[in-house]
Amino acid sequence: MFCGVYVQGTIFPAPNFNPIMDAQMLAGALQGFDCDKDMLINILTQRCNAQRMMIAEAYQSMYGRDLIGDLKEKLSHHFKDIMVGLMYSPPSYDAHELWHAMKGVDTEENCLIDILASRTNGEIFQMREAYYLQYSNNLQEDIYSETSGHFRDTLMNLIQGNRQEGFADPAMAAQDAMVLWEACQQKTGEHKTMLQVILCNKSYQQLLLVFQEFQNISGQDIVDAINECYDGYFQELLVAIVLCVRDRPAYFAYRLYNAIHDFGFHNKTIIRILIARSEIDLLTIRKLYKERYGKSLFHDIK
């Protein structure tokens, strides 16, 4: 987690934090037939992730039980998903979401897109490690077996975590933009490959220059061009990468709006984004949501 002025999350470390007291309160809240849900909310949403990890340790040493296991056993439905989700470290939560997105009868492609299009190299490495530790499976192999076509190729490229960082070469930008433009005209397998290689491997700084050059060459925004030329999950993934390069919080504001309004309140997506971004940029996401859609995220969820 980044500390200091750049943090635009909504959850911060609680002052006067006492993990032993919190663990006792949670144990009390989870006793009996009817759980004290307000107590669970008050504690788990008012502590940062690192503090929750310490509460889980205290709970384990005091009661000899796993807090996540007890939450799963005592709670149900979406409330359970939120409370359990809050108890994972960020890489473990990403791993958990990817595993569940691929484990069901139907693969949840949008979950794969949301996570893999938006994470940094470092986050991807940690997520792969967490996935292996939690499920004794290789994340790359699971993605390979659960997806197909150019959508799969692009995901496989993103999961390498090989994006250049902090590097921009203006001279190269025009060349890359030409390749993207050709890829939108020709649409051969080879062109699709070149398109995703640029979007998955060039630095964010470089891609911003490339998108500007693309606009100059074609007179069209790269997102509009991708939407016109391609379809399916491949197109959705490419657009997600472009939107994340431009403004990651704006991408998540857009995804939340869709999940709330276009998909009849898609709980899984909403829960995943709120938890995953709570200590990174959720405050920024909230501001952009209000600016863009007129109503507050708080209002729409309520």
PDB file of N, CA and C in Angstrom, residues 176-221:
ATOM      1  N   ASP A 176       4.343   2.553 -33.275  1.00  0.00           N
ATOM      2  CA  ASP A 176       3.372   1.691 -32.580  1.00  0.00           C
ATOM      3  C   ASP A 176       1.941   2.042 -32.986  1.00  0.00           C
ATOM      4  N   ALA A 177       1.674   3.340 -33.117  1.00  0.00           N
ATOM      5  CA  ALA A 177       0.326   3.783 -33.496  1.00  0.00           C
ATOM      6  C   ALA A 177      -0.039   3.274 -34.889  1.00  0.00           C
ATOM      7  N   MET A 178       0.937   3.257 -35.786  1.00  0.00           N
ATOM      8  CA  MET A 178       0.713   2.731 -37.145  1.00  0.00           C
ATOM      9  C   MET A 178       0.350   1.243 -37.083  1.00  0.00           C
ATOM     10  N   VAL A 179       1.060   0.509 -36.220  1.00  0.00           N
ATOM     11  CA  VAL A 179       0.783  -0.926 -36.063  1.00  0.00           C
ATOM     12  C   VAL A 179      -0.650  -1.128 -35.551  1.00  0.00           C
ATOM     13  N   LEU A 180      -1.044  -0.325 -34.567  1.00  0.00           N
ATOM     14  CA  LEU A 180      -2.409  -0.433 -34.022  1.00  0.00           C
ATOM     15  C   LEU A 180      -3.439  -0.106 -35.100  1.00  0.00           C
ATOM     16  N   TRP A 181      -3.145   0.942 -35.863  1.00  0.00           N
ATOM     17  CA  TRP A 181      -4.081   1.361 -36.914  1.00  0.00           C
ATOM     18  C   TRP A 181      -4.235   0.256 -37.966  1.00  0.00           C
ATOM     19  N   GLU A 182      -3.102  -0.321 -38.368  1.00  0.00           N
ATOM     20  CA  GLU A 182      -3.149  -1.433 -39.339  1.00  0.00           C
ATOM     21  C   GLU A 182      -3.926  -2.615 -38.778  1.00  0.00           C
ATOM     22  N   ALA A 183      -3.698  -2.881 -37.471  1.00  0.00           N
ATOM     23  CA  ALA A 183      -4.380  -4.017 -36.827  1.00  0.00           C
ATOM     24  C   ALA A 183      -5.896  -3.817 -36.823  1.00  0.00           C
ATOM     25  N   CYS A 184      -6.327  -2.561 -36.755  1.00  0.00           N
ATOM     26  CA  CYS A 184      -7.768  -2.286 -36.796  1.00  0.00           C
ATOM     27  C   CYS A 184      -8.309  -2.367 -38.225  1.00  0.00           C
ATOM     28  N   GLN A 185      -7.438  -2.204 -39.218  1.00  0.00           N
ATOM     29  CA  GLN A 185      -7.870  -2.324 -40.620  1.00  0.00           C
ATOM     30  C   GLN A 185      -7.877  -3.788 -41.072  1.00  0.00           C
ATOM     31  N   GLN A 186      -6.799  -4.485 -40.766  1.00  0.00           N
ATOM     32  CA  GLN A 186      -6.572  -5.822 -41.355  1.00  0.00           C
ATOM     33  C   GLN A 186      -7.250  -6.953 -40.593  1.00  0.00           C
ATOM     34  N   LYS A 187      -7.152  -6.905 -39.271  1.00  0.00           N
ATOM     35  CA  LYS A 187      -7.806  -7.886 -38.396  1.00  0.00           C
ATOM     36  C   LYS A 187      -7.355  -9.331 -38.609  1.00  0.00           C
ATOM     37  N   THR A 188      -6.182  -9.557 -39.140  1.00  0.00           N
ATOM     38  CA  THR A 188      -5.690 -10.942 -39.256  1.00  0.00           C
ATOM     39  C   THR A 188      -5.213 -11.398 -37.882  1.00  0.00           C
ATOM     40  N   GLY A 189      -4.993 -12.698 -37.746  1.00  0.00           N
ATOM     41  CA  GLY A 189      -4.487 -13.231 -36.483  1.00  0.00           C
ATOM     42  C   GLY A 189      -3.190 -12.568 -36.082  1.00  0.00           C
ATOM     43  N   GLU A 190      -2.331 -12.357 -37.077  1.00  0.00           N
ATOM     44  CA  GLU A 190      -1.021 -11.746 -36.829  1.00  0.00           C
ATOM     45  C   GLU A 190      -1.190 -10.307 -36.320  1.00  0.00           C
ATOM     46  N   HIS A 191      -2.131  -9.575 -36.903  1.00  0.00           N
ATOM     47  CA  HIS A 191      -2.375  -8.193 -36.482  1.00  0.00           C
ATOM     48  C   HIS A 191      -2.951  -8.129 -35.065  1.00  0.00           C
ATOM     49  N   LYS A 192      -3.842  -9.079 -34.758  1.00  0.00           N
ATOM     50  CA  LYS A 192      -4.403  -9.128 -33.402  1.00  0.00           C
ATOM     51  C   LYS A 192      -3.287  -9.356 -32.385  1.00  0.00           C
ATOM     52  N   THR A 193      -2.346 -10.214 -32.748  1.00  0.00           N
ATOM     53  CA  THR A 193      -1.220 -10.498 -31.854  1.00  0.00           C
ATOM     54  C   THR A 193      -0.383  -9.246 -31.636  1.00  0.00           C
ATOM     55  N   MET A 194      -0.087  -8.522 -32.720  1.00  0.00           N
ATOM     56  CA  MET A 194       0.734  -7.302 -32.598  1.00  0.00           C
ATOM     57  C   MET A 194       0.018  -6.258 -31.742  1.00  0.00           C
ATOM     58  N   LEU A 195      -1.291  -6.186 -31.926  1.00  0.00           N
ATOM     59  CA  LEU A 195      -2.115  -5.243 -31.165  1.00  0.00           C
ATOM     60  C   LEU A 195      -2.011  -5.519 -29.662  1.00  0.00           C
ATOM     61  N   GLN A 196      -2.223  -6.781 -29.278  1.00  0.00           N
ATOM     62  CA  GLN A 196      -2.206  -7.087 -27.841  1.00  0.00           C
ATOM     63  C   GLN A 196      -0.800  -7.019 -27.257  1.00  0.00           C
ATOM     64  N   VAL A 197       0.222  -7.324 -28.067  1.00  0.00           N
ATOM     65  CA  VAL A 197       1.602  -7.232 -27.560  1.00  0.00           C
ATOM     66  C   VAL A 197       1.929  -5.783 -27.171  1.00  0.00           C
ATOM     67  N   ILE A 198       1.510  -4.837 -28.003  1.00  0.00           N
ATOM     68  CA  ILE A 198       1.749  -3.416 -27.685  1.00  0.00           C
ATOM     69  C   ILE A 198       0.976  -3.018 -26.428  1.00  0.00           C
ATOM     70  N   LEU A 199      -0.308  -3.375 -26.373  1.00  0.00           N
ATOM     71  CA  LEU A 199      -1.144  -2.957 -25.241  1.00  0.00           C
ATOM     72  C   LEU A 199      -0.742  -3.627 -23.916  1.00  0.00           C
ATOM     73  N   CYS A 200      -0.158  -4.824 -24.001  1.00  0.00           N
ATOM     74  CA  CYS A 200       0.202  -5.549 -22.771  1.00  0.00           C
ATOM     75  C   CYS A 200       1.618  -5.272 -22.287  1.00  0.00           C
ATOM     76  N   ASN A 201       2.497  -4.809 -23.173  1.00  0.00           N
ATOM     77  CA  ASN A 201       3.910  -4.727 -22.797  1.00  0.00           C
ATOM     78  C   ASN A 201       4.511  -3.325 -22.723  1.00  0.00           C
ATOM     79  N   LYS A 202       3.905  -2.387 -23.423  1.00  0.00           N
ATOM     80  CA  LYS A 202       4.455  -1.015 -23.387  1.00  0.00           C
ATOM     81  C   LYS A 202       4.059  -0.336 -22.070  1.00  0.00           C
ATOM     82  N   SER A 203       4.880   0.593 -21.645  1.00  0.00           N
ATOM     83  CA  SER A 203       4.578   1.307 -20.391  1.00  0.00           C
ATOM     84  C   SER A 203       3.334   2.186 -20.568  1.00  0.00           C
ATOM     85  N   TYR A 204       2.699   2.513 -19.444  1.00  0.00           N
ATOM     86  CA  TYR A 204       1.540   3.410 -19.481  1.00  0.00           C
ATOM     87  C   TYR A 204       1.912   4.742 -20.126  1.00  0.00           C
ATOM     88  N   GLN A 205       3.090   5.270 -19.784  1.00  0.00           N
ATOM     89  CA  GLN A 205       3.549   6.555 -20.335  1.00  0.00           C
ATOM     90  C   GLN A 205       3.661   6.469 -21.861  1.00  0.00           C
ATOM     91  N   GLN A 206       4.244   5.361 -22.334  1.00  0.00           N
ATOM     92  CA  GLN A 206       4.400   5.156 -23.772  1.00  0.00           C
ATOM     93  C   GLN A 206       3.037   5.043 -24.453  1.00  0.00           C
ATOM     94  N   LEU A 207       2.136   4.278 -23.843  1.00  0.00           N
ATOM     95  CA  LEU A 207       0.825   4.054 -24.469  1.00  0.00           C
ATOM     96  C   LEU A 207       0.013   5.339 -24.586  1.00  0.00           C
ATOM     97  N   LEU A 208       0.153   6.234 -23.626  1.00  0.00           N
ATOM     98  CA  LEU A 208      -0.556   7.519 -23.732  1.00  0.00           C
ATOM     99  C   LEU A 208      -0.088   8.285 -24.977  1.00  0.00           C
ATOM    100  N   LEU A 209       1.216   8.224 -25.256  1.00  0.00           N
ATOM    101  CA  LEU A 209       1.752   8.850 -26.480  1.00  0.00           C
ATOM    102  C   LEU A 209       1.226   8.129 -27.722  1.00  0.00           C
ATOM    103  N   VAL A 210       1.200   6.800 -27.652  1.00  0.00           N
ATOM    104  CA  VAL A 210       0.722   5.991 -28.786  1.00  0.00           C
ATOM    105  C   VAL A 210      -0.739   6.317 -29.102  1.00  0.00           C
ATOM    106  N   PHE A 211      -1.574   6.435 -28.056  1.00  0.00           N
ATOM    107  CA  PHE A 211      -3.005   6.724 -28.282  1.00  0.00           C
ATOM    108  C   PHE A 211      -3.181   8.103 -28.933  1.00  0.00           C
ATOM    109  N   GLN A 212      -2.349   9.047 -28.515  1.00  0.00           N
ATOM    110  CA  GLN A 212      -2.400  10.389 -29.107  1.00  0.00           C
ATOM    111  C   GLN A 212      -2.011  10.341 -30.586  1.00  0.00           C
ATOM    112  N   GLU A 213      -0.937   9.596 -30.877  1.00  0.00           N
ATOM    113  CA  GLU A 213      -0.487   9.429 -32.273  1.00  0.00           C
ATOM    114  C   GLU A 213      -1.555   8.711 -33.106  1.00  0.00           C
ATOM    115  N   PHE A 214      -2.210   7.732 -32.488  1.00  0.00           N
ATOM    116  CA  PHE A 214      -3.268   6.984 -33.177  1.00  0.00           C
ATOM    117  C   PHE A 214      -4.383   7.933 -33.604  1.00  0.00           C
ATOM    118  N   GLN A 215      -4.746   8.816 -32.695  1.00  0.00           N
ATOM    119  CA  GLN A 215      -5.773   9.824 -32.978  1.00  0.00           C
ATOM    120  C   GLN A 215      -5.319  10.713 -34.153  1.00  0.00           C
ATOM    121  N   ASN A 216      -4.048  11.102 -34.136  1.00  0.00           N
ATOM    122  CA  ASN A 216      -3.507  11.949 -35.215  1.00  0.00           C
ATOM    123  C   ASN A 216      -3.549  11.249 -36.571  1.00  0.00           C
ATOM    124  N   ILE A 217      -3.184   9.961 -36.562  1.00  0.00           N
ATOM    125  CA  ILE A 217      -3.114   9.202 -37.822  1.00  0.00           C
ATOM    126  C   ILE A 217      -4.511   8.897 -38.364  1.00  0.00           C
ATOM    127  N   SER A 218      -5.399   8.447 -37.485  1.00  0.00           N
ATOM    128  CA  SER A 218      -6.673   7.891 -37.939  1.00  0.00           C
ATOM    129  C   SER A 218      -7.848   8.858 -37.805  1.00  0.00           C
ATOM    130  N   GLY A 219      -7.653   9.931 -37.007  1.00  0.00           N
ATOM    131  CA  GLY A 219      -8.759  10.836 -36.727  1.00  0.00           C
ATOM    132  C   GLY A 219      -9.815  10.203 -35.840  1.00  0.00           C
ATOM    133  N   GLN A 220      -9.417   9.113 -35.164  1.00  0.00           N
ATOM    134  CA  GLN A 220     -10.384   8.367 -34.357  1.00  0.00           C
ATOM    135  C   GLN A 220      -9.759   8.018 -33.007  1.00  0.00           C
ATOM    136  N   ASP A 221     -10.602   7.964 -31.979  1.00  0.00           N
ATOM    137  CA  ASP A 221     -10.105   7.524 -30.675  1.00  0.00           C
ATOM    138  C   ASP A 221      -9.878   6.019 -30.710  1.00  0.00           C
TER     139      ASP A 221
END
